[in-house]
Amino acid sequence: MLSVLHNSPTIANHPKFIARAISDDRLPVASVIEEIASQYRTIPAGTDIYSEGEASDDLYMVVEGWVFQHQILEDGRRQILDFALPGSLLGFQPDRGAEMTHAAEALTRATVAVIPRDRLGEFLSRDPELGLRVISAAAGALNTAYESLTDVGRRTAREAVAHLLLRLFSRICAAGPQVAGTAISFPLTQEHIGDALGLTAVHVCRTLRCLREKGVVQLTNGKLSVLDPGALAEIAGCMPDAEASSGTQIPSRERMRRVG
Amino acid sequence: MLSVLHNSPTIANHPKFIARAISDDRLPVASVIEEIASQYRTIPAGTDIYSEGEASDDLYMVVEGWVFQHQILEDGRRQILDFALPGSLLGFQPDRGAEMTHAAEALTRATVAVIPRDRLGEFLSRDPELGLRVISAAAGALNTAYESLTDVGRRTAREAVAHLLLRLFSRICAAGPQVAGTAISFPLTQEHIGDALGLTAVHVCRTLRCLREKGVVQLTNGKLSVLDPGALAEIAGCMPDAEASSGTQIPSRERMRRVG
DNA sequence: CGACTACTTGATGAATTTCAAGCCATGTGG
DNA sequence: CCACATGGCTTGAAATTCATCAAGTAGTCG
């Protein structure tokens, strides 16, 4: 399951890093998909690939750039549902012709491969293997949604931010090996992070300062440096190891669970 | 997309009810799956169908009973990821042999059909249509995960509880038509609701009392009555219509979004 | 009847939001 | 080149939602 990390020895092998924390696997459907894509679309930063309510009959694969999916409530509250990096599939819908329940927006300039839903069936019968791959991709997306869910629902702001950074970092590592401490391109604003985690940008700012002051990460001007992946994973993993250097308290939410 | 509601005129046709609030579609893969299931398993309430960390090479379809999926943090905090009713598929994993990133537990006594992953490919090549159905099921699960995500991240406790009840209610309606006000079997405890929404059971209790006092729902002893589906949807949909009877305030989180 | 679980209610406290400024970069037009 | 607007970040103080702690009630089950 950790195949995504194979290329990144320095960081990826860190024991804390190789935890269930990172369960964000997306099989490379890339090669297959690119063959059956009907066309490519390049989208400027900040514009929608598809919008909520729209009846989209296409599936997309990100080829380049960052994309995110979100839902917006009537009064403007926004929840970011997932980030899509090159290789990610986008726009699954249960039924043909169903309205999209969320929007997808390009975070940076991005290009996507467009797969018409109608032709998917045709390709599925020609190449049964493809079905498995698409199912795997969907399963991967489901897994990251589940990770986000426990981030938002059950982790502290600090834990959640650390965990999100870790997950995104691991996906970036998957694309090309990274060395700890190196600054990598990271186009999210604090507002994006907040909207992904159910926090306000203000509080993300404070949380990030906390992580910065501990020398764990550095995040400025669209560049992310993970200085201490171990400590980051420690914070994300929310284990009250008492190892945590500075006198920061983990809330005492211990509810001893009756072990089913 | 609202096919799930067709049988339930009294409630399903309510305008507020037919909102994007309910985007929880799961195609009936049932008939096909039951054919290829290798066996059935019946699980007593409160025990795991699969556990986190376990390498499960099966896919499951719930045939009877309620199941829920969850993740548990080291200190006992629990996040419920989804509820599975008869017809729901369970246990998608990106890779063969991957460790499950979450557990599935029977909420009531439940029976599931077991589909060995290995044979899935085989069946996919025999019946390409099946691939589309499984993809649809995964897309449905993804949609409900996304709805939960914005419940937990961006909705008030009251909105979130109302929205969750509404979503579950709509799924129950899909199985067999219900008339507003009728008590239906609803096996979740307040703790389950809390763990699904990132709240404590105590706070769910207070929230539920609020809904009860408004005459919107009644939830006691495993029985749920939706007395006023319209009001419930109103509360869930978080539209500041000023229609809300009692003097309850919706928090002023309006951030006017620069339209991308 | 005691043990247990689910639910209820109140009082207190903590995490996070809201409101309000100010800062720093970048870009734009006179 | 400067004025000025803009977007993202930062920080502080006050308000609020929600969690924690604590107790008590009701229903179930052996």
PDB file of N, CA, C and O in Angstrom, chain A residues 20 23 27 46 52 71 73-79 94-95 101 125 128 136 143 147 150 152-155 159 191 194-195 198-199 238-239 255 257-258, chain B residues 20 23 27 52 71 73 76-79 94-95 101 125 128 136 143 147 150 152-155 159 191 194-195 198-199 238-239 254-255 257-258 260:
ATOM      1  N   ARG A  20      -0.473   4.531   9.204  1.00  0.00           N
ATOM      2  CA  ARG A  20      -1.743   4.518   8.529  1.00  0.00           C
ATOM      3  C   ARG A  20      -2.136   5.950   8.140  1.00  0.00           C
ATOM      4  O   ARG A  20      -3.025   6.160   7.344  1.00  0.00           O
ATOM      5  N   SER A  23      -2.782   6.916   3.777  1.00  0.00           N
ATOM      6  CA  SER A  23      -3.448   5.808   3.126  1.00  0.00           C
ATOM      7  C   SER A  23      -4.055   6.317   1.836  1.00  0.00           C
ATOM      8  O   SER A  23      -5.133   5.978   1.454  1.00  0.00           O
ATOM      9  N   LEU A  27      -3.941   4.481  -7.797  1.00  0.00           N
ATOM     10  CA  LEU A  27      -3.269   3.701  -8.828  1.00  0.00           C
ATOM     11  C   LEU A  27      -3.040   4.558 -10.060  1.00  0.00           C
ATOM     12  O   LEU A  27      -3.843   5.400 -10.399  1.00  0.00           O
ATOM     13  N   GLY A  46      -8.273  29.225 -10.940  1.00  0.00           N
ATOM     14  CA  GLY A  46      -9.431  29.900 -10.366  1.00  0.00           C
ATOM     15  C   GLY A  46     -10.724  29.696 -11.119  1.00  0.00           C
ATOM     16  O   GLY A  46     -11.756  30.229 -10.722  1.00  0.00           O
ATOM     17  N   GLU A  52     -21.249  22.833  -9.609  1.00  0.00           N
ATOM     18  CA  GLU A  52     -22.296  22.105  -8.927  1.00  0.00           C
ATOM     19  C   GLU A  52     -23.622  22.316  -9.645  1.00  0.00           C
ATOM     20  O   GLU A  52     -23.926  23.417 -10.097  1.00  0.00           O
ATOM     21  N   GLN A  71     -17.839  22.091  -2.214  1.00  0.00           N
ATOM     22  CA  GLN A  71     -19.259  22.408  -2.135  1.00  0.00           C
ATOM     23  C   GLN A  71     -19.382  23.751  -1.460  1.00  0.00           C
ATOM     24  O   GLN A  71     -18.632  24.053  -0.536  1.00  0.00           O
ATOM     25  N   LEU A  73     -22.146  26.352   0.471  1.00  0.00           N
ATOM     26  CA  LEU A  73     -23.494  26.532   1.015  1.00  0.00           C
ATOM     27  C   LEU A  73     -24.032  27.893   0.601  1.00  0.00           C
ATOM     28  O   LEU A  73     -23.291  28.766   0.157  1.00  0.00           O
ATOM     29  N   GLU A  74     -25.317  28.052   0.810  1.00  0.00           N
ATOM     30  CA  GLU A  74     -25.981  29.256   0.309  1.00  0.00           C
ATOM     31  C   GLU A  74     -25.369  30.540   0.858  1.00  0.00           C
ATOM     32  O   GLU A  74     -25.349  31.560   0.180  1.00  0.00           O
ATOM     33  N   ASP A  75     -24.896  30.485   2.080  1.00  0.00           N
ATOM     34  CA  ASP A  75     -24.372  31.715   2.667  1.00  0.00           C
ATOM     35  C   ASP A  75     -22.868  31.868   2.457  1.00  0.00           C
ATOM     36  O   ASP A  75     -22.241  32.723   3.052  1.00  0.00           O
ATOM     37  N   GLY A  76     -22.306  31.049   1.614  1.00  0.00           N
ATOM     38  CA  GLY A  76     -20.914  31.249   1.246  1.00  0.00           C
ATOM     39  C   GLY A  76     -19.925  30.329   1.940  1.00  0.00           C
ATOM     40  O   GLY A  76     -18.769  30.266   1.543  1.00  0.00           O
ATOM     41  N   ARG A  77     -20.358  29.641   2.953  1.00  0.00           N
ATOM     42  CA  ARG A  77     -19.445  28.691   3.584  1.00  0.00           C
ATOM     43  C   ARG A  77     -19.006  27.667   2.557  1.00  0.00           C
ATOM     44  O   ARG A  77     -19.823  27.176   1.779  1.00  0.00           O
ATOM     45  N   ARG A  78     -17.726  27.360   2.564  1.00  0.00           N
ATOM     46  CA  ARG A  78     -17.204  26.444   1.552  1.00  0.00           C
ATOM     47  C   ARG A  78     -16.494  25.266   2.188  1.00  0.00           C
ATOM     48  O   ARG A  78     -15.748  25.429   3.143  1.00  0.00           O
ATOM     49  N   GLN A  79     -16.728  24.076   1.657  1.00  0.00           N
ATOM     50  CA  GLN A  79     -15.979  22.908   2.107  1.00  0.00           C
ATOM     51  C   GLN A  79     -15.206  22.339   0.939  1.00  0.00           C
ATOM     52  O   GLN A  79     -15.800  21.999  -0.089  1.00  0.00           O
ATOM     53  N   PRO A  94     -22.845   8.710  -9.922  1.00  0.00           N
ATOM     54  CA  PRO A  94     -23.552   7.428  -9.884  1.00  0.00           C
ATOM     55  C   PRO A  94     -24.334   7.151 -11.170  1.00  0.00           C
ATOM     56  O   PRO A  94     -24.321   6.042 -11.679  1.00  0.00           O
ATOM     57  N   ASP A  95     -25.024   8.166 -11.666  1.00  0.00           N
ATOM     58  CA  ASP A  95     -25.882   7.933 -12.828  1.00  0.00           C
ATOM     59  C   ASP A  95     -25.446   8.773 -14.016  1.00  0.00           C
ATOM     60  O   ASP A  95     -24.954   9.885 -13.855  1.00  0.00           O
ATOM     61  N   THR A 101     -22.781  17.010  -7.706  1.00  0.00           N
ATOM     62  CA  THR A 101     -23.130  17.464  -6.362  1.00  0.00           C
ATOM     63  C   THR A 101     -22.055  18.383  -5.797  1.00  0.00           C
ATOM     64  O   THR A 101     -22.157  18.840  -4.668  1.00  0.00           O
ATOM     65  N   SER A 125     -15.764  -2.855 -21.853  1.00  0.00           N
ATOM     66  CA  SER A 125     -15.964  -4.185 -22.427  1.00  0.00           C
ATOM     67  C   SER A 125     -14.761  -4.588 -23.276  1.00  0.00           C
ATOM     68  O   SER A 125     -14.475  -5.772 -23.434  1.00  0.00           O
ATOM     69  N   PRO A 128     -11.326  -5.203 -19.824  1.00  0.00           N
ATOM     70  CA  PRO A 128     -11.886  -5.437 -18.481  1.00  0.00           C
ATOM     71  C   PRO A 128     -10.949  -4.933 -17.375  1.00  0.00           C
ATOM     72  O   PRO A 128     -11.393  -4.506 -16.315  1.00  0.00           O
ATOM     73  N   SER A 136     -10.329   1.068  -8.623  1.00  0.00           N
ATOM     74  CA  SER A 136      -9.245   1.383  -7.697  1.00  0.00           C
ATOM     75  C   SER A 136      -9.110   2.879  -7.479  1.00  0.00           C
ATOM     76  O   SER A 136      -8.906   3.343  -6.353  1.00  0.00           O
ATOM     77  N   ASN A 143     -10.943   6.642   0.042  1.00  0.00           N
ATOM     78  CA  ASN A 143     -10.037   6.598   1.178  1.00  0.00           C
ATOM     79  C   ASN A 143      -9.599   7.990   1.616  1.00  0.00           C
ATOM     80  O   ASN A 143      -9.570   8.288   2.810  1.00  0.00           O
ATOM     81  N   GLU A 147     -10.169   9.863   5.207  1.00  0.00           N
ATOM     82  CA  GLU A 147      -9.121  10.474   6.022  1.00  0.00           C
ATOM     83  C   GLU A 147      -9.492  11.915   6.365  1.00  0.00           C
ATOM     84  O   GLU A 147      -9.334  12.356   7.503  1.00  0.00           O
ATOM     85  N   THR A 150     -12.084  12.107   9.141  1.00  0.00           N
ATOM     86  CA  THR A 150     -11.646  12.030  10.534  1.00  0.00           C
ATOM     87  C   THR A 150     -10.752  13.207  10.895  1.00  0.00           C
ATOM     88  O   THR A 150     -10.703  13.611  12.052  1.00  0.00           O
ATOM     89  N   VAL A 152     -11.360  16.310   9.960  1.00  0.00           N
ATOM     90  CA  VAL A 152     -12.281  17.399  10.255  1.00  0.00           C
ATOM     91  C   VAL A 152     -13.101  17.115  11.506  1.00  0.00           C
ATOM     92  O   VAL A 152     -13.328  17.989  12.332  1.00  0.00           O
ATOM     93  N   GLY A 153     -13.520  15.861  11.623  1.00  0.00           N
ATOM     94  CA  GLY A 153     -14.436  15.539  12.707  1.00  0.00           C
ATOM     95  C   GLY A 153     -13.771  15.292  14.039  1.00  0.00           C
ATOM     96  O   GLY A 153     -14.296  15.675  15.087  1.00  0.00           O
ATOM     97  N   ARG A 154     -12.620  14.659  14.021  1.00  0.00           N
ATOM     98  CA  ARG A 154     -12.085  14.183  15.285  1.00  0.00           C
ATOM     99  C   ARG A 154     -10.690  14.640  15.641  1.00  0.00           C
ATOM    100  O   ARG A 154     -10.162  14.254  16.674  1.00  0.00           O
ATOM    101  N   ARG A 155     -10.053  15.404  14.766  1.00  0.00           N
ATOM    102  CA  ARG A 155      -8.718  15.857  15.125  1.00  0.00           C
ATOM    103  C   ARG A 155      -8.731  17.333  15.496  1.00  0.00           C
ATOM    104  O   ARG A 155      -9.547  18.113  15.009  1.00  0.00           O
ATOM    105  N   GLU A 159      -3.496  18.885  14.835  1.00  0.00           N
ATOM    106  CA  GLU A 159      -3.393  17.542  14.276  1.00  0.00           C
ATOM    107  C   GLU A 159      -3.872  17.516  12.828  1.00  0.00           C
ATOM    108  O   GLU A 159      -3.230  16.922  11.951  1.00  0.00           O
ATOM    109  N   GLU A 191      -6.523  29.906   3.299  1.00  0.00           N
ATOM    110  CA  GLU A 191      -7.969  29.761   3.207  1.00  0.00           C
ATOM    111  C   GLU A 191      -8.341  28.402   2.619  1.00  0.00           C
ATOM    112  O   GLU A 191      -9.308  27.782   3.057  1.00  0.00           O
ATOM    113  N   GLY A 194      -7.924  25.925   5.357  1.00  0.00           N
ATOM    114  CA  GLY A 194      -9.035  26.049   6.275  1.00  0.00           C
ATOM    115  C   GLY A 194     -10.311  25.434   5.724  1.00  0.00           C
ATOM    116  O   GLY A 194     -11.006  24.691   6.419  1.00  0.00           O
ATOM    117  N   ASP A 195     -10.591  25.713   4.474  1.00  0.00           N
ATOM    118  CA  ASP A 195     -11.826  25.199   3.889  1.00  0.00           C
ATOM    119  C   ASP A 195     -11.777  23.688   3.702  1.00  0.00           C
ATOM    120  O   ASP A 195     -12.809  23.031   3.614  1.00  0.00           O
ATOM    121  N   GLY A 198     -12.386  22.548   7.671  1.00  0.00           N
ATOM    122  CA  GLY A 198     -13.445  23.101   8.489  1.00  0.00           C
ATOM    123  C   GLY A 198     -12.960  24.136   9.478  1.00  0.00           C
ATOM    124  O   GLY A 198     -13.529  24.289  10.561  1.00  0.00           O
ATOM    125  N   LEU A 199     -11.897  24.854   9.128  1.00  0.00           N
ATOM    126  CA  LEU A 199     -11.355  25.883  10.008  1.00  0.00           C
ATOM    127  C   LEU A 199     -11.394  27.233   9.291  1.00  0.00           C
ATOM    128  O   LEU A 199     -11.619  27.296   8.092  1.00  0.00           O
ATOM    129  N   CYS A 238      -1.392  12.161  16.471  1.00  0.00           N
ATOM    130  CA  CYS A 238      -2.107  12.430  17.711  1.00  0.00           C
ATOM    131  C   CYS A 238      -1.886  11.366  18.771  1.00  0.00           C
ATOM    132  O   CYS A 238      -2.801  10.980  19.481  1.00  0.00           O
ATOM    133  N   MET A 239      -0.648  10.867  18.872  1.00  0.00           N
ATOM    134  CA  MET A 239      -0.355   9.928  19.957  1.00  0.00           C
ATOM    135  C   MET A 239       0.207  10.727  21.116  1.00  0.00           C
ATOM    136  O   MET A 239       1.169  11.458  20.983  1.00  0.00           O
ATOM    137  N   ARG A 255     -11.627   8.827  25.596  1.00  0.00           N
ATOM    138  CA  ARG A 255     -12.813   8.124  26.065  1.00  0.00           C
ATOM    139  C   ARG A 255     -12.469   6.663  25.920  1.00  0.00           C
ATOM    140  O   ARG A 255     -12.341   6.168  24.827  1.00  0.00           O
ATOM    141  N   ARG A 257     -12.775   3.310  25.082  1.00  0.00           N
ATOM    142  CA  ARG A 257     -13.807   2.618  24.306  1.00  0.00           C
ATOM    143  C   ARG A 257     -13.932   1.187  24.775  1.00  0.00           C
ATOM    144  O   ARG A 257     -12.956   0.479  24.882  1.00  0.00           O
ATOM    145  N   ARG A 258     -15.139   0.821  25.026  1.00  0.00           N
ATOM    146  CA  ARG A 258     -15.401  -0.593  25.237  1.00  0.00           C
ATOM    147  C   ARG A 258     -15.028  -1.302  23.947  1.00  0.00           C
ATOM    148  O   ARG A 258     -15.598  -1.068  22.896  1.00  0.00           O
TER     149      ARG A 258
ATOM    150  N   ARG B  20     -30.462  19.590  -3.172  1.00  0.00           N
ATOM    151  CA  ARG B  20     -29.190  18.922  -3.323  1.00  0.00           C
ATOM    152  C   ARG B  20     -28.800  18.275  -1.991  1.00  0.00           C
ATOM    153  O   ARG B  20     -27.902  17.450  -1.932  1.00  0.00           O
ATOM    154  N   SER B  23     -28.146  13.828  -1.998  1.00  0.00           N
ATOM    155  CA  SER B  23     -27.451  13.422  -3.216  1.00  0.00           C
ATOM    156  C   SER B  23     -26.859  12.049  -2.970  1.00  0.00           C
ATOM    157  O   SER B  23     -25.759  11.741  -3.361  1.00  0.00           O
ATOM    158  N   LEU B  27     -26.877   2.994  -6.769  1.00  0.00           N
ATOM    159  CA  LEU B  27     -27.545   2.159  -7.753  1.00  0.00           C
ATOM    160  C   LEU B  27     -27.780   0.776  -7.179  1.00  0.00           C
ATOM    161  O   LEU B  27     -26.992   0.265  -6.401  1.00  0.00           O
ATOM    162  N   GLU B  52      -9.742  -2.471  10.940  1.00  0.00           N
ATOM    163  CA  GLU B  52      -8.702  -1.636  10.374  1.00  0.00           C
ATOM    164  C   GLU B  52      -7.375  -2.370  10.449  1.00  0.00           C
ATOM    165  O   GLU B  52      -7.074  -3.050  11.426  1.00  0.00           O
ATOM    166  N   GLN B  71     -13.207   4.914  11.707  1.00  0.00           N
ATOM    167  CA  GLN B  71     -11.789   4.928  12.052  1.00  0.00           C
ATOM    168  C   GLN B  71     -11.689   5.314  13.516  1.00  0.00           C
ATOM    169  O   GLN B  71     -12.450   6.145  13.983  1.00  0.00           O
ATOM    170  N   LEU B  73      -8.948   6.666  16.468  1.00  0.00           N
ATOM    171  CA  LEU B  73      -7.612   7.176  16.779  1.00  0.00           C
ATOM    172  C   LEU B  73      -7.079   6.491  18.024  1.00  0.00           C
ATOM    173  O   LEU B  73      -7.835   5.860  18.766  1.00  0.00           O
ATOM    174  N   GLY B  76      -8.840   6.806  21.299  1.00  0.00           N
ATOM    175  CA  GLY B  76     -10.226   6.401  21.411  1.00  0.00           C
ATOM    176  C   GLY B  76     -11.220   7.255  20.646  1.00  0.00           C
ATOM    177  O   GLY B  76     -12.374   6.873  20.486  1.00  0.00           O
ATOM    178  N   ARG B  77     -10.788   8.403  20.194  1.00  0.00           N
ATOM    179  CA  ARG B  77     -11.702   9.216  19.391  1.00  0.00           C
ATOM    180  C   ARG B  77     -12.121   8.415  18.168  1.00  0.00           C
ATOM    181  O   ARG B  77     -11.290   7.776  17.534  1.00  0.00           O
ATOM    182  N   ARG B  78     -13.391   8.461  17.851  1.00  0.00           N
ATOM    183  CA  ARG B  78     -13.897   7.657  16.743  1.00  0.00           C
ATOM    184  C   ARG B  78     -14.614   8.520  15.726  1.00  0.00           C
ATOM    185  O   ARG B  78     -15.377   9.415  16.090  1.00  0.00           O
ATOM    186  N   GLN B  79     -14.357   8.271  14.454  1.00  0.00           N
ATOM    187  CA  GLN B  79     -15.105   8.943  13.405  1.00  0.00           C
ATOM    188  C   GLN B  79     -15.850   7.906  12.591  1.00  0.00           C
ATOM    189  O   GLN B  79     -15.245   6.988  12.043  1.00  0.00           O
ATOM    190  N   PRO B  94      -8.041   0.217  -2.921  1.00  0.00           N
ATOM    191  CA  PRO B  94      -7.328   0.525  -4.155  1.00  0.00           C
ATOM    192  C   PRO B  94      -6.529  -0.663  -4.701  1.00  0.00           C
ATOM    193  O   PRO B  94      -6.519  -0.916  -5.901  1.00  0.00           O
ATOM    194  N   ASP B  95      -5.855  -1.364  -3.810  1.00  0.00           N
ATOM    195  CA  ASP B  95      -4.986  -2.441  -4.272  1.00  0.00           C
ATOM    196  C   ASP B  95      -5.407  -3.784  -3.706  1.00  0.00           C
ATOM    197  O   ASP B  95      -5.904  -3.874  -2.588  1.00  0.00           O
ATOM    198  N   THR B 101      -8.176   0.635   5.634  1.00  0.00           N
ATOM    199  CA  THR B 101      -7.857   1.859   6.364  1.00  0.00           C
ATOM    200  C   THR B 101      -8.946   2.208   7.370  1.00  0.00           C
ATOM    201  O   THR B 101      -8.868   3.221   8.049  1.00  0.00           O
ATOM    202  N   SER B 125     -14.973  -9.129 -16.779  1.00  0.00           N
ATOM    203  CA  SER B 125     -14.759  -9.408 -18.201  1.00  0.00           C
ATOM    204  C   SER B 125     -15.953 -10.165 -18.778  1.00  0.00           C
ATOM    205  O   SER B 125     -16.239 -10.057 -19.963  1.00  0.00           O
ATOM    206  N   PRO B 128     -19.409  -6.671 -18.685  1.00  0.00           N
ATOM    207  CA  PRO B 128     -18.855  -5.312 -18.619  1.00  0.00           C
ATOM    208  C   PRO B 128     -19.813  -4.341 -17.921  1.00  0.00           C
ATOM    209  O   PRO B 128     -19.377  -3.382 -17.281  1.00  0.00           O
ATOM    210  N   SER B 136     -20.517   2.964 -10.241  1.00  0.00           N
ATOM    211  CA  SER B 136     -21.623   3.793  -9.750  1.00  0.00           C
ATOM    212  C   SER B 136     -21.767   3.694  -8.241  1.00  0.00           C
ATOM    213  O   SER B 136     -21.983   4.695  -7.556  1.00  0.00           O
ATOM    214  N   ASN B 143     -20.015  10.291  -2.963  1.00  0.00           N
ATOM    215  CA  ASN B 143     -20.935  11.407  -2.769  1.00  0.00           C
ATOM    216  C   ASN B 143     -21.377  11.525  -1.327  1.00  0.00           C
ATOM    217  O   ASN B 143     -21.414  12.629  -0.781  1.00  0.00           O
ATOM    218  N   GLU B 147     -20.843  14.651   1.255  1.00  0.00           N
ATOM    219  CA  GLU B 147     -21.899  15.320   2.015  1.00  0.00           C
ATOM    220  C   GLU B 147     -21.545  15.352   3.495  1.00  0.00           C
ATOM    221  O   GLU B 147     -21.704  16.362   4.169  1.00  0.00           O
ATOM    222  N   THR B 150     -18.973  18.052   4.278  1.00  0.00           N
ATOM    223  CA  THR B 150     -19.429  19.434   4.495  1.00  0.00           C
ATOM    224  C   THR B 150     -20.340  19.526   5.704  1.00  0.00           C
ATOM    225  O   THR B 150     -20.406  20.573   6.338  1.00  0.00           O
ATOM    226  N   VAL B 152     -19.747  17.966   8.557  1.00  0.00           N
ATOM    227  CA  VAL B 152     -18.844  18.043   9.688  1.00  0.00           C
ATOM    228  C   VAL B 152     -18.026  19.331   9.676  1.00  0.00           C
ATOM    229  O   VAL B 152     -17.810  19.961  10.702  1.00  0.00           O
ATOM    230  N   GLY B 153     -17.605  19.724   8.470  1.00  0.00           N
ATOM    231  CA  GLY B 153     -16.692  20.848   8.383  1.00  0.00           C
ATOM    232  C   GLY B 153     -17.374  22.197   8.424  1.00  0.00           C
ATOM    233  O   GLY B 153     -16.861  23.136   9.033  1.00  0.00           O
ATOM    234  N   ARG B 154     -18.517  22.304   7.797  1.00  0.00           N
ATOM    235  CA  ARG B 154     -19.068  23.632   7.597  1.00  0.00           C
ATOM    236  C   ARG B 154     -20.468  23.866   8.102  1.00  0.00           C
ATOM    237  O   ARG B 154     -21.014  24.948   7.922  1.00  0.00           O
ATOM    238  N   ARG B 155     -21.090  22.846   8.662  1.00  0.00           N
ATOM    239  CA  ARG B 155     -22.427  23.093   9.181  1.00  0.00           C
ATOM    240  C   ARG B 155     -22.441  23.138  10.699  1.00  0.00           C
ATOM    241  O   ARG B 155     -21.617  22.493  11.353  1.00  0.00           O
ATOM    242  N   GLU B 159     -27.644  22.115  12.030  1.00  0.00           N
ATOM    243  CA  GLU B 159     -27.741  21.854  10.599  1.00  0.00           C
ATOM    244  C   GLU B 159     -27.253  20.453  10.270  1.00  0.00           C
ATOM    245  O   GLU B 159     -27.878  19.717   9.498  1.00  0.00           O
ATOM    246  N   GLU B 191     -24.642   8.573  20.409  1.00  0.00           N
ATOM    247  CA  GLU B 191     -23.193   8.520  20.261  1.00  0.00           C
ATOM    248  C   GLU B 191     -22.807   8.229  18.817  1.00  0.00           C
ATOM    249  O   GLU B 191     -21.838   8.792  18.300  1.00  0.00           O
ATOM    250  N   GLY B 194     -23.221  11.424  16.967  1.00  0.00           N
ATOM    251  CA  GLY B 194     -22.111  12.307  17.291  1.00  0.00           C
ATOM    252  C   GLY B 194     -20.832  11.905  16.589  1.00  0.00           C
ATOM    253  O   GLY B 194     -20.139  12.748  16.017  1.00  0.00           O
ATOM    254  N   ASP B 195     -20.531  10.623  16.605  1.00  0.00           N
ATOM    255  CA  ASP B 195     -19.292  10.167  15.983  1.00  0.00           C
ATOM    256  C   ASP B 195     -19.327  10.309  14.467  1.00  0.00           C
ATOM    257  O   ASP B 195     -18.292  10.362  13.816  1.00  0.00           O
ATOM    258  N   GLY B 198     -18.757  14.415  14.205  1.00  0.00           N
ATOM    259  CA  GLY B 198     -17.702  15.111  14.926  1.00  0.00           C
ATOM    260  C   GLY B 198     -18.210  15.846  16.147  1.00  0.00           C
ATOM    261  O   GLY B 198     -17.663  16.880  16.533  1.00  0.00           O
ATOM    262  N   LEU B 199     -19.259  15.342  16.753  1.00  0.00           N
ATOM    263  CA  LEU B 199     -19.819  15.974  17.946  1.00  0.00           C
ATOM    264  C   LEU B 199     -19.782  14.994  19.110  1.00  0.00           C
ATOM    265  O   LEU B 199     -19.542  13.808  18.921  1.00  0.00           O
ATOM    266  N   CYS B 238     -29.809  25.113   5.807  1.00  0.00           N
ATOM    267  CA  CYS B 238     -29.153  26.298   6.332  1.00  0.00           C
ATOM    268  C   CYS B 238     -29.374  27.537   5.470  1.00  0.00           C
ATOM    269  O   CYS B 238     -28.476  28.333   5.294  1.00  0.00           O
ATOM    270  N   MET B 239     -30.577  27.665   4.926  1.00  0.00           N
ATOM    271  CA  MET B 239     -30.875  28.899   4.199  1.00  0.00           C
ATOM    272  C   MET B 239     -31.508  29.878   5.169  1.00  0.00           C
ATOM    273  O   MET B 239     -32.511  29.581   5.818  1.00  0.00           O
ATOM    274  N   GLU B 254     -21.636  34.561   7.023  1.00  0.00           N
ATOM    275  CA  GLU B 254     -21.648  34.924   5.608  1.00  0.00           C
ATOM    276  C   GLU B 254     -20.337  35.587   5.219  1.00  0.00           C
ATOM    277  O   GLU B 254     -19.986  36.631   5.702  1.00  0.00           O
ATOM    278  N   ARG B 255     -19.610  34.867   4.392  1.00  0.00           N
ATOM    279  CA  ARG B 255     -18.424  35.499   3.815  1.00  0.00           C
ATOM    280  C   ARG B 255     -18.743  35.630   2.343  1.00  0.00           C
ATOM    281  O   ARG B 255     -18.830  34.656   1.644  1.00  0.00           O
ATOM    282  N   ARG B 257     -18.317  35.484  -1.111  1.00  0.00           N
ATOM    283  CA  ARG B 257     -17.243  34.889  -1.892  1.00  0.00           C
ATOM    284  C   ARG B 257     -17.062  35.666  -3.180  1.00  0.00           C
ATOM    285  O   ARG B 257     -18.002  35.904  -3.893  1.00  0.00           O
ATOM    286  N   ARG B 258     -15.865  36.021  -3.411  1.00  0.00           N
ATOM    287  CA  ARG B 258     -15.543  36.551  -4.740  1.00  0.00           C
ATOM    288  C   ARG B 258     -15.817  35.431  -5.730  1.00  0.00           C
ATOM    289  O   ARG B 258     -15.200  34.378  -5.690  1.00  0.00           O
ATOM    290  N   GLY B 260     -15.248  33.264  -8.138  1.00  0.00           N
ATOM    291  CA  GLY B 260     -14.083  32.768  -8.848  1.00  0.00           C
ATOM    292  C   GLY B 260     -13.811  33.380 -10.184  1.00  0.00           C
ATOM    293  O   GLY B 260     -13.085  32.828 -10.946  1.00  0.00           O
TER     294      GLY B 260
END
